[in-house]
Amino acid sequence: MEGIIFYWTFWVLWICTTFFMSKTNPRRVKYTVIILFSIILSSHSIHFFGLEVSVVSIFLLFLAYFEVGKMKGRSMAYFLITSFILMLAYGSFQLFELFDPVWLILDRDWMFAVVLTYMTIMMHKEVFKRVIALIFGSIHGEIVYSLVLDVYSMEIPIGSLQFLDVISISVCLILAWSGFEKLTSLFEGHVYQLEKGRGRQS
């Protein structure tokens, strides 16, 4: 069932932000509202210039543009370049799937998510920028893919539930990897302090 991963993931994220994030964290309410609006808007779509576009993809793209607008100079330039690369990767994967689906030997959504996650992690270090770049590049990739197929009179909805499933898996993988990086960093710091203490004693 398309969309089930998206709904499960976002409900879990909503529970985490509502009940487990510190109430003093200024981002707590922001994240909670975004998650709830994403769930609510996921079942709605509009037609724009002959293309069917999900409202949630417009909402997420608007938020991504807002965050990109706050960047400056080299940071913005680098972000746009990496997002362009993600857009091309997204569109290329979709076209390969359409014209040569034989090479998809594993589950399509998971293969897609792993590729996007790997590229995002390699290009960005901050968790927040990873998620924003993923959303920014993927939605633009959806638009490009839909426009290409529209030339051949094939209507593909932008931001479908299947797309949201891929994004949800990718976000979970990014959060899991970022958490692993933090644990590794804490462990290395702890080991360093122990070695430093032993050095002083000797």
PDB file of C-alpha atoms in Angstrom:
ATOM      1  CA  MET A   1       0.000   0.000   0.000  1.00  0.00           C
ATOM      2  CA  GLU A   2       1.555   3.278  -1.157  1.00  0.00           C
ATOM      3  CA  GLY A   3       1.949   5.898   1.521  1.00  0.00           C
ATOM      4  CA  ILE A   4       1.936   3.532   4.505  1.00  0.00           C
ATOM      5  CA  ILE A   5       5.646   4.099   5.209  1.00  0.00           C
ATOM      6  CA  PHE A   6       5.130   7.862   5.026  1.00  0.00           C
ATOM      7  CA  TYR A   7       2.230   7.838   7.483  1.00  0.00           C
ATOM      8  CA  TRP A   8       3.944   5.516   9.946  1.00  0.00           C
ATOM      9  CA  THR A   9       7.198   7.465   9.793  1.00  0.00           C
ATOM     10  CA  PHE A  10       5.625  10.884  10.222  1.00  0.00           C
ATOM     11  CA  TRP A  11       3.378   9.721  13.056  1.00  0.00           C
ATOM     12  CA  VAL A  12       6.441   8.338  14.858  1.00  0.00           C
ATOM     13  CA  LEU A  13       8.306  11.606  14.239  1.00  0.00           C
ATOM     14  CA  TRP A  14       5.303  13.531  15.575  1.00  0.00           C
ATOM     15  CA  ILE A  15       5.316  11.419  18.745  1.00  0.00           C
ATOM     16  CA  CYS A  16       9.056  12.037  19.158  1.00  0.00           C
ATOM     17  CA  THR A  17       8.765  15.817  18.745  1.00  0.00           C
ATOM     18  CA  THR A  18       5.655  16.067  20.934  1.00  0.00           C
ATOM     19  CA  PHE A  19       6.580  13.815  23.849  1.00  0.00           C
ATOM     20  CA  PHE A  20      10.355  13.343  23.763  1.00  0.00           C
ATOM     21  CA  MET A  21      11.849  16.646  22.600  1.00  0.00           C
ATOM     22  CA  SER A  22      12.625  19.136  25.343  1.00  0.00           C
ATOM     23  CA  LYS A  23       9.892  21.711  25.857  1.00  0.00           C
ATOM     24  CA  THR A  24      12.575  24.392  25.996  1.00  0.00           C
ATOM     25  CA  ASN A  25      13.755  23.511  22.492  1.00  0.00           C
ATOM     26  CA  PRO A  26      12.608  26.383  20.215  1.00  0.00           C
ATOM     27  CA  ARG A  27      12.316  24.020  17.228  1.00  0.00           C
ATOM     28  CA  ARG A  28       9.933  21.612  18.965  1.00  0.00           C
ATOM     29  CA  VAL A  29       6.701  23.387  17.994  1.00  0.00           C
ATOM     30  CA  LYS A  30       8.008  24.157  14.503  1.00  0.00           C
ATOM     31  CA  TYR A  31       8.808  20.525  13.740  1.00  0.00           C
ATOM     32  CA  THR A  32       5.520  19.305  15.225  1.00  0.00           C
ATOM     33  CA  VAL A  33       3.448  21.707  13.101  1.00  0.00           C
ATOM     34  CA  ILE A  34       5.361  20.817   9.918  1.00  0.00           C
ATOM     35  CA  ILE A  35       4.861  17.087  10.510  1.00  0.00           C
ATOM     36  CA  LEU A  36       1.134  17.458  11.194  1.00  0.00           C
ATOM     37  CA  PHE A  37       0.571  19.708   8.175  1.00  0.00           C
ATOM     38  CA  SER A  38       2.467  17.238   5.990  1.00  0.00           C
ATOM     39  CA  ILE A  39       0.174  14.408   7.117  1.00  0.00           C
ATOM     40  CA  ILE A  40      -2.972  16.502   6.609  1.00  0.00           C
ATOM     41  CA  LEU A  41      -1.981  17.790   3.160  1.00  0.00           C
ATOM     42  CA  SER A  42      -0.732  14.439   1.839  1.00  0.00           C
ATOM     43  CA  SER A  43      -4.185  13.395   0.622  1.00  0.00           C
ATOM     44  CA  HIS A  44      -4.790  16.560  -1.417  1.00  0.00           C
ATOM     45  CA  SER A  45      -3.578  17.541  -4.878  1.00  0.00           C
ATOM     46  CA  ILE A  46      -4.129  20.344  -7.389  1.00  0.00           C
ATOM     47  CA  HIS A  47      -3.665  20.726 -11.130  1.00  0.00           C
ATOM     48  CA  PHE A  48      -1.069  23.298 -12.111  1.00  0.00           C
ATOM     49  CA  PHE A  49      -0.258  23.994 -15.784  1.00  0.00           C
ATOM     50  CA  GLY A  50      -1.737  20.645 -16.721  1.00  0.00           C
ATOM     51  CA  LEU A  51       0.263  18.734 -14.092  1.00  0.00           C
ATOM     52  CA  GLU A  52      -1.119  17.070 -10.992  1.00  0.00           C
ATOM     53  CA  VAL A  53       0.806  18.294  -7.950  1.00  0.00           C
ATOM     54  CA  SER A  54       0.323  17.099  -4.382  1.00  0.00           C
ATOM     55  CA  VAL A  55      -0.257  19.916  -1.911  1.00  0.00           C
ATOM     56  CA  VAL A  56       2.220  18.453   0.563  1.00  0.00           C
ATOM     57  CA  SER A  57       5.033  18.674  -2.005  1.00  0.00           C
ATOM     58  CA  ILE A  58       4.236  22.367  -2.544  1.00  0.00           C
ATOM     59  CA  PHE A  59       4.219  22.869   1.226  1.00  0.00           C
ATOM     60  CA  LEU A  60       7.585  21.119   1.696  1.00  0.00           C
ATOM     61  CA  LEU A  61       9.106  22.922  -1.286  1.00  0.00           C
ATOM     62  CA  PHE A  62       7.969  26.270   0.113  1.00  0.00           C
ATOM     63  CA  LEU A  63       9.616  25.453   3.451  1.00  0.00           C
ATOM     64  CA  ALA A  64      12.807  24.380   1.659  1.00  0.00           C
ATOM     65  CA  TYR A  65      12.908  27.634  -0.320  1.00  0.00           C
ATOM     66  CA  PHE A  66      12.418  29.554   2.917  1.00  0.00           C
ATOM     67  CA  GLU A  67      15.398  27.805   4.524  1.00  0.00           C
ATOM     68  CA  VAL A  68      17.553  28.242   1.402  1.00  0.00           C
ATOM     69  CA  GLY A  69      16.688  31.945   1.375  1.00  0.00           C
ATOM     70  CA  LYS A  70      18.302  32.307   4.801  1.00  0.00           C
ATOM     71  CA  MET A  71      21.636  30.981   3.514  1.00  0.00           C
ATOM     72  CA  LYS A  72      24.319  33.341   2.294  1.00  0.00           C
ATOM     73  CA  GLY A  73      27.199  33.415  -0.159  1.00  0.00           C
ATOM     74  CA  ARG A  74      29.176  30.235  -0.613  1.00  0.00           C
ATOM     75  CA  SER A  75      26.864  28.275   1.640  1.00  0.00           C
ATOM     76  CA  MET A  76      23.895  28.951  -0.631  1.00  0.00           C
ATOM     77  CA  ALA A  77      25.919  28.327  -3.803  1.00  0.00           C
ATOM     78  CA  TYR A  78      27.163  24.981  -2.488  1.00  0.00           C
ATOM     79  CA  PHE A  79      23.688  23.996  -1.363  1.00  0.00           C
ATOM     80  CA  LEU A  80      22.158  24.795  -4.752  1.00  0.00           C
ATOM     81  CA  ILE A  81      24.879  22.852  -6.574  1.00  0.00           C
ATOM     82  CA  THR A  82      24.401  19.769  -4.392  1.00  0.00           C
ATOM     83  CA  SER A  83      20.618  20.041  -4.733  1.00  0.00           C
ATOM     84  CA  PHE A  84      21.030  20.206  -8.516  1.00  0.00           C
ATOM     85  CA  ILE A  85      23.093  17.012  -8.377  1.00  0.00           C
ATOM     86  CA  LEU A  86      20.385  15.325  -6.285  1.00  0.00           C
ATOM     87  CA  MET A  87      17.757  16.526  -8.750  1.00  0.00           C
ATOM     88  CA  LEU A  88      19.658  14.954 -11.649  1.00  0.00           C
ATOM     89  CA  ALA A  89      20.179  11.736  -9.691  1.00  0.00           C
ATOM     90  CA  TYR A  90      16.497  11.573  -8.843  1.00  0.00           C
ATOM     91  CA  GLY A  91      15.379  12.163 -12.428  1.00  0.00           C
ATOM     92  CA  SER A  92      17.944   9.703 -13.798  1.00  0.00           C
ATOM     93  CA  PHE A  93      16.829   6.966 -11.407  1.00  0.00           C
ATOM     94  CA  GLN A  94      13.212   7.475 -12.434  1.00  0.00           C
ATOM     95  CA  LEU A  95      14.033   7.336 -16.144  1.00  0.00           C
ATOM     96  CA  PHE A  96      16.185   4.221 -15.718  1.00  0.00           C
ATOM     97  CA  GLU A  97      13.321   2.598 -13.835  1.00  0.00           C
ATOM     98  CA  LEU A  98      10.896   3.499 -16.610  1.00  0.00           C
ATOM     99  CA  PHE A  99      12.979   2.329 -19.570  1.00  0.00           C
ATOM    100  CA  ASP A 100      14.943  -0.536 -17.991  1.00  0.00           C
ATOM    101  CA  PRO A 101      13.216  -1.821 -14.824  1.00  0.00           C
ATOM    102  CA  VAL A 102      15.101  -5.142 -14.941  1.00  0.00           C
ATOM    103  CA  TRP A 103      18.061  -3.732 -12.983  1.00  0.00           C
ATOM    104  CA  LEU A 104      15.854  -3.071  -9.954  1.00  0.00           C
ATOM    105  CA  ILE A 105      16.730  -6.343  -8.255  1.00  0.00           C
ATOM    106  CA  LEU A 106      15.629  -5.186  -4.783  1.00  0.00           C
ATOM    107  CA  ASP A 107      12.682  -3.189  -3.483  1.00  0.00           C
ATOM    108  CA  ARG A 108      12.443  -0.042  -5.592  1.00  0.00           C
ATOM    109  CA  ASP A 109      11.691   2.392  -2.759  1.00  0.00           C
ATOM    110  CA  TRP A 110      14.540   1.158  -0.580  1.00  0.00           C
ATOM    111  CA  MET A 111      17.059   1.191  -3.431  1.00  0.00           C
ATOM    112  CA  PHE A 112      15.993   4.713  -4.332  1.00  0.00           C
ATOM    113  CA  ALA A 113      16.165   5.886  -0.715  1.00  0.00           C
ATOM    114  CA  VAL A 114      19.622   4.380  -0.124  1.00  0.00           C
ATOM    115  CA  VAL A 115      21.028   6.090  -3.230  1.00  0.00           C
ATOM    116  CA  LEU A 116      19.587   9.482  -2.255  1.00  0.00           C
ATOM    117  CA  THR A 117      20.681   9.107   1.361  1.00  0.00           C
ATOM    118  CA  TYR A 118      24.225   8.119   0.435  1.00  0.00           C
ATOM    119  CA  MET A 119      24.616  11.087  -1.900  1.00  0.00           C
ATOM    120  CA  THR A 120      23.136  13.509   0.627  1.00  0.00           C
ATOM    121  CA  ILE A 121      25.367  12.299   3.462  1.00  0.00           C
ATOM    122  CA  MET A 122      28.453  12.557   1.275  1.00  0.00           C
ATOM    123  CA  MET A 123      27.678  16.168   0.325  1.00  0.00           C
ATOM    124  CA  HIS A 124      26.460  17.614   3.650  1.00  0.00           C
ATOM    125  CA  LYS A 125      27.599  17.260   7.245  1.00  0.00           C
ATOM    126  CA  GLU A 126      24.737  18.917   9.140  1.00  0.00           C
ATOM    127  CA  VAL A 127      21.575  16.874   9.722  1.00  0.00           C
ATOM    128  CA  PHE A 128      19.267  19.800   8.993  1.00  0.00           C
ATOM    129  CA  LYS A 129      20.961  20.611   5.678  1.00  0.00           C
ATOM    130  CA  ARG A 130      20.898  16.953   4.708  1.00  0.00           C
ATOM    131  CA  VAL A 131      17.134  16.780   5.137  1.00  0.00           C
ATOM    132  CA  ILE A 132      16.506  20.110   3.390  1.00  0.00           C
ATOM    133  CA  ALA A 133      18.797  19.186   0.468  1.00  0.00           C
ATOM    134  CA  LEU A 134      17.051  15.820   0.138  1.00  0.00           C
ATOM    135  CA  ILE A 135      13.607  17.427  -0.028  1.00  0.00           C
ATOM    136  CA  PHE A 136      14.724  20.311  -2.238  1.00  0.00           C
ATOM    137  CA  GLY A 137      16.536  18.128  -4.779  1.00  0.00           C
ATOM    138  CA  SER A 138      13.947  15.326  -4.812  1.00  0.00           C
ATOM    139  CA  ILE A 139      10.917  17.547  -5.405  1.00  0.00           C
ATOM    140  CA  HIS A 140      12.687  19.355  -8.238  1.00  0.00           C
ATOM    141  CA  GLY A 141      13.636  15.950  -9.616  1.00  0.00           C
ATOM    142  CA  GLU A 142       9.951  14.982  -9.500  1.00  0.00           C
ATOM    143  CA  ILE A 143       9.070  18.144 -11.423  1.00  0.00           C
ATOM    144  CA  VAL A 144      11.704  17.508 -14.090  1.00  0.00           C
ATOM    145  CA  TYR A 145      10.642  13.865 -14.463  1.00  0.00           C
ATOM    146  CA  SER A 146       6.973  14.831 -14.764  1.00  0.00           C
ATOM    147  CA  LEU A 147       7.749  17.518 -17.363  1.00  0.00           C
ATOM    148  CA  VAL A 148       9.814  15.071 -19.437  1.00  0.00           C
ATOM    149  CA  LEU A 149       6.996  12.523 -19.498  1.00  0.00           C
ATOM    150  CA  ASP A 150       4.416  15.218 -20.166  1.00  0.00           C
ATOM    151  CA  VAL A 151       6.112  15.786 -23.527  1.00  0.00           C
ATOM    152  CA  TYR A 152       5.140  12.203 -24.398  1.00  0.00           C
ATOM    153  CA  SER A 153       1.580  12.715 -23.093  1.00  0.00           C
ATOM    154  CA  MET A 154       2.247  10.655 -19.985  1.00  0.00           C
ATOM    155  CA  GLU A 155       0.849  12.305 -16.870  1.00  0.00           C
ATOM    156  CA  ILE A 156       2.785  11.504 -13.699  1.00  0.00           C
ATOM    157  CA  PRO A 157       1.662  13.161 -10.437  1.00  0.00           C
ATOM    158  CA  ILE A 158       4.285  15.240  -8.648  1.00  0.00           C
ATOM    159  CA  GLY A 159       4.718  14.271  -5.008  1.00  0.00           C
ATOM    160  CA  SER A 160       2.730  11.041  -5.035  1.00  0.00           C
ATOM    161  CA  LEU A 161       2.440   8.770  -2.003  1.00  0.00           C
ATOM    162  CA  GLN A 162       5.169   6.581  -3.456  1.00  0.00           C
ATOM    163  CA  PHE A 163       7.418   9.644  -3.578  1.00  0.00           C
ATOM    164  CA  LEU A 164       6.573  10.393   0.064  1.00  0.00           C
ATOM    165  CA  ASP A 165       7.482   6.808   0.998  1.00  0.00           C
ATOM    166  CA  VAL A 166      10.937   7.245  -0.543  1.00  0.00           C
ATOM    167  CA  ILE A 167      11.440  10.576   1.217  1.00  0.00           C
ATOM    168  CA  SER A 168      10.333   9.064   4.546  1.00  0.00           C
ATOM    169  CA  ILE A 169      12.765   6.164   4.258  1.00  0.00           C
ATOM    170  CA  SER A 170      15.549   8.559   3.272  1.00  0.00           C
ATOM    171  CA  VAL A 171      14.865  10.875   6.221  1.00  0.00           C
ATOM    172  CA  CYS A 172      14.913   7.908   8.610  1.00  0.00           C
ATOM    173  CA  LEU A 173      18.213   6.688   7.163  1.00  0.00           C
ATOM    174  CA  ILE A 174      19.715  10.185   7.441  1.00  0.00           C
ATOM    175  CA  LEU A 175      18.601  10.537  11.066  1.00  0.00           C
ATOM    176  CA  ALA A 176      19.897   7.049  11.901  1.00  0.00           C
ATOM    177  CA  TRP A 177      23.275   7.718  10.283  1.00  0.00           C
ATOM    178  CA  SER A 178      23.574  11.138  11.916  1.00  0.00           C
ATOM    179  CA  GLY A 179      22.792   9.554  15.277  1.00  0.00           C
ATOM    180  CA  PHE A 180      25.479   6.939  14.653  1.00  0.00           C
ATOM    181  CA  GLU A 181      27.965   9.709  13.827  1.00  0.00           C
ATOM    182  CA  LYS A 182      27.176  11.470  17.123  1.00  0.00           C
ATOM    183  CA  LEU A 183      27.562   8.268  19.120  1.00  0.00           C
ATOM    184  CA  THR A 184      30.877   7.567  17.399  1.00  0.00           C
ATOM    185  CA  SER A 185      32.060  11.101  18.140  1.00  0.00           C
ATOM    186  CA  LEU A 186      31.072  10.774  21.819  1.00  0.00           C
ATOM    187  CA  PHE A 187      32.795   7.401  22.070  1.00  0.00           C
ATOM    188  CA  GLU A 188      35.988   8.765  20.481  1.00  0.00           C
ATOM    189  CA  GLY A 189      35.915  11.738  22.870  1.00  0.00           C
ATOM    190  CA  HIS A 190      35.482   9.392  25.835  1.00  0.00           C
ATOM    191  CA  VAL A 191      38.376   7.195  24.692  1.00  0.00           C
ATOM    192  CA  TYR A 192      40.538  10.296  24.180  1.00  0.00           C
ATOM    193  CA  GLN A 193      39.806  11.507  27.714  1.00  0.00           C
ATOM    194  CA  LEU A 194      40.688   8.078  29.144  1.00  0.00           C
ATOM    195  CA  GLU A 195      43.965   7.971  27.235  1.00  0.00           C
ATOM    196  CA  LYS A 196      44.728  11.527  28.281  1.00  0.00           C
ATOM    197  CA  GLY A 197      44.084  10.615  31.924  1.00  0.00           C
ATOM    198  CA  ARG A 198      46.328   7.571  31.701  1.00  0.00           C
ATOM    199  CA  GLY A 199      49.069   9.703  30.139  1.00  0.00           C
ATOM    200  CA  ARG A 200      48.967  12.101  33.065  1.00  0.00           C
ATOM    201  CA  GLN A 201      49.101   9.270  35.599  1.00  0.00           C
ATOM    202  CA  SER A 202      52.144   7.733  33.929  1.00  0.00           C
TER     203      SER A 202
END
